[in-house]
């Protein structure tokens, strides 16, 4: 997921009050979503490596982080940032409702598939799991692209320059 951070704020404190500061508003949202992204990528890696116990621990951490982000982002208030905030919440809700349950199911299914001795049957199970999770990833990517456009509009409206990080 490609996100932007404001050039003049290298290390914004995550989950701080934004008041009238559009930089803090942006960075609070983006820092939270970037952490979600990082955890999802790490989760995929752990599942690929058949590290299911570690994947479950990371999934629990992701769930806690998403719950915290939902609370923090919901409480944010910035006059010109409502669309940005709402799209961020939409992404967080998708992860909370679809990804968490999808990954719980996938971890169990992959464990079972790993126990199958027939290579073709095992691959068929992997393909089935992938097909079940694909729509969730597609929706996530669509929302992410929309968020990037909304973030750019937010930055423009607040006379800020975004840099790719």
Coordinates of C-alpha atoms in Angstrom, one line a residue:
X1 CA 0.0 0.0 0.0
X2 CA 1.5 3.3 -1.0
X3 CA 1.0 6.1 1.5
X4 CA 2.4 9.6 1.8
X5 CA 3.8 11.4 4.8
X6 CA 4.3 15.1 5.2
X7 CA 7.9 16.1 4.6
X8 CA 8.3 18.3 7.6
X9 CA 7.1 15.7 10.1
X10 CA 9.4 12.7 10.2
X11 CA 8.2 11.1 13.4
X12 CA 4.7 12.2 14.3
X13 CA 3.4 10.7 17.5
X14 CA 0.8 8.1 16.6
X15 CA -2.6 8.7 18.0
X16 CA -2.2 12.3 19.2
X17 CA -4.8 14.9 19.3
X18 CA -4.9 16.8 16.0
X19 CA -6.5 20.0 17.0
X20 CA -6.1 22.3 14.1
X21 CA -3.0 20.6 12.7
X22 CA -3.6 18.9 9.3
X23 CA -0.2 17.2 9.5
X24 CA -1.0 15.5 12.8
X25 CA -4.4 14.5 11.4
X26 CA -2.8 13.0 8.3
X27 CA 0.0 11.2 10.1
X28 CA -2.3 9.8 12.8
X29 CA -4.4 8.1 10.1
X30 CA -1.5 7.1 7.8
X31 CA 0.7 5.8 10.6
X32 CA -2.2 3.6 11.8
X33 CA -3.0 2.3 8.3
X34 CA 0.7 1.7 7.5
X35 CA 0.9 -0.5 10.6
X36 CA -2.1 -2.4 9.4
X37 CA -0.5 -2.9 6.1
X38 CA 2.8 -4.1 7.6
X39 CA 1.0 -6.6 9.8
X40 CA -1.0 -8.0 6.8
X41 CA 2.2 -8.4 4.8
X42 CA 3.9 -10.1 7.7
X43 CA 0.9 -12.3 8.2
X44 CA 1.0 -13.4 4.6
X45 CA 4.7 -14.2 4.9
X46 CA 4.1 -16.3 8.0
X47 CA 1.3 -18.2 6.4
X48 CA 3.4 -18.8 3.3
X49 CA 6.2 -20.2 5.5
X50 CA 3.6 -22.4 7.4
X51 CA 4.3 -20.6 10.7
X52 CA 0.7 -20.8 11.8
X53 CA 1.2 -20.3 15.5
X54 CA 3.2 -17.1 14.9
X55 CA 0.6 -16.1 12.3
X56 CA -2.2 -16.5 14.9
X57 CA -0.2 -14.3 17.4
X58 CA 0.3 -11.7 14.7
X59 CA -3.4 -11.9 13.8
X60 CA -4.4 -11.2 17.4
X61 CA -2.0 -8.2 17.4
X62 CA -3.6 -7.0 14.1
X63 CA -7.0 -7.3 15.6
X64 CA -6.0 -5.3 18.7
X65 CA -4.3 -2.6 16.5
X66 CA -7.4 -2.3 14.2
X67 CA -9.7 -1.9 17.2
X68 CA -7.5 0.8 18.6
X69 CA -7.2 2.6 15.3
X70 CA -11.0 2.5 14.9
X71 CA -11.3 4.3 18.2
X72 CA -8.6 6.8 17.5
X73 CA -9.6 7.7 13.9
X74 CA -13.3 7.9 14.9
X75 CA -12.3 10.5 17.5
X76 CA -10.3 12.6 15.1
X77 CA -11.8 16.0 14.2
X78 CA -10.5 18.2 11.4
X79 CA -12.9 20.4 9.5
X80 CA -11.6 19.6 6.0
X81 CA -10.8 16.0 6.7
X82 CA -14.1 14.2 7.0
X83 CA -13.9 12.4 3.7
X84 CA -10.3 11.3 4.5
X85 CA -11.4 10.1 8.0
X86 CA -14.4 8.2 6.6
X87 CA -12.5 6.4 3.9
X88 CA -9.9 5.4 6.5
X89 CA -12.6 4.1 8.8
X90 CA -14.0 2.1 5.8
X91 CA -10.6 0.4 5.3
X92 CA -10.3 -0.3 9.0
X93 CA -13.8 -1.8 9.2
X94 CA -13.0 -4.0 6.2
X95 CA -9.9 -5.3 7.9
X96 CA -11.9 -5.7 11.2
X97 CA -14.8 -7.6 9.6
X98 CA -13.3 -9.4 6.6
X99 CA -9.6 -9.8 7.1
X100 CA -9.6 -10.9 10.7
X101 CA -12.2 -13.6 10.2
X102 CA -10.8 -14.5 6.7
X103 CA -7.3 -15.0 8.1
X104 CA -8.6 -17.1 11.1
X105 CA -10.4 -19.3 8.6
X106 CA -7.4 -19.4 6.3
X107 CA -4.9 -20.4 9.0
X108 CA -7.1 -23.3 9.9
X109 CA -7.6 -24.3 6.3
X110 CA -3.9 -24.1 5.5
X111 CA -3.1 -26.3 8.5
X112 CA -5.4 -28.9 7.2
X113 CA -4.1 -28.5 3.6
X114 CA -0.6 -29.0 4.8
X115 CA -1.6 -32.4 6.2
X116 CA -2.7 -33.6 2.8
X117 CA -0.2 -35.9 1.3
X118 CA -1.4 -35.8 -2.3
X119 CA 0.3 -32.7 -4.0
X120 CA -2.5 -32.1 -6.4
X121 CA -5.1 -32.2 -3.7
X122 CA -3.0 -30.0 -1.5
X123 CA -2.6 -27.4 -4.3
X124 CA -6.3 -27.5 -5.0
X125 CA -7.0 -26.6 -1.3
X126 CA -4.5 -23.8 -1.5
X127 CA -6.1 -22.5 -4.6
X128 CA -9.5 -22.7 -3.0
X129 CA -8.4 -20.7 0.0
X130 CA -6.8 -18.1 -2.3
X131 CA -10.0 -17.7 -4.3
X132 CA -12.0 -17.2 -1.1
X133 CA -9.7 -14.4 0.1
X134 CA -9.2 -12.7 -3.3
X135 CA -12.3 -10.5 -3.2
X136 CA -11.3 -9.1 0.2
X137 CA -7.9 -8.1 -1.1
X138 CA -9.4 -6.6 -4.2
X139 CA -11.8 -4.5 -2.1
X140 CA -8.9 -3.4 0.2
X141 CA -6.8 -2.3 -2.8
X142 CA -9.7 -0.4 -4.3
X143 CA -10.3 1.4 -1.0
X144 CA -6.6 2.1 -0.7
X145 CA -6.5 3.7 -4.1
X146 CA -9.5 5.9 -3.2
X147 CA -7.8 6.9 0.0
X148 CA -4.7 8.0 -1.8
X149 CA -6.8 10.3 -4.0
X150 CA -8.6 11.6 -1.0
X151 CA -5.4 12.2 0.9
X152 CA -4.0 14.2 -2.1
X153 CA -7.1 16.4 -2.2
X154 CA -6.8 16.9 1.6
X155 CA -3.2 18.0 1.2
X156 CA -4.0 20.3 -1.6
X157 CA -6.8 21.9 0.3
X158 CA -4.5 22.5 3.3
X159 CA -1.6 23.8 1.2
X160 CA 0.7 20.9 1.9
X161 CA 3.2 19.0 -0.1
X162 CA 3.2 15.2 0.1
X163 CA 6.3 13.1 -0.4
X164 CA 6.4 9.4 -1.3
X165 CA 7.8 7.4 1.6

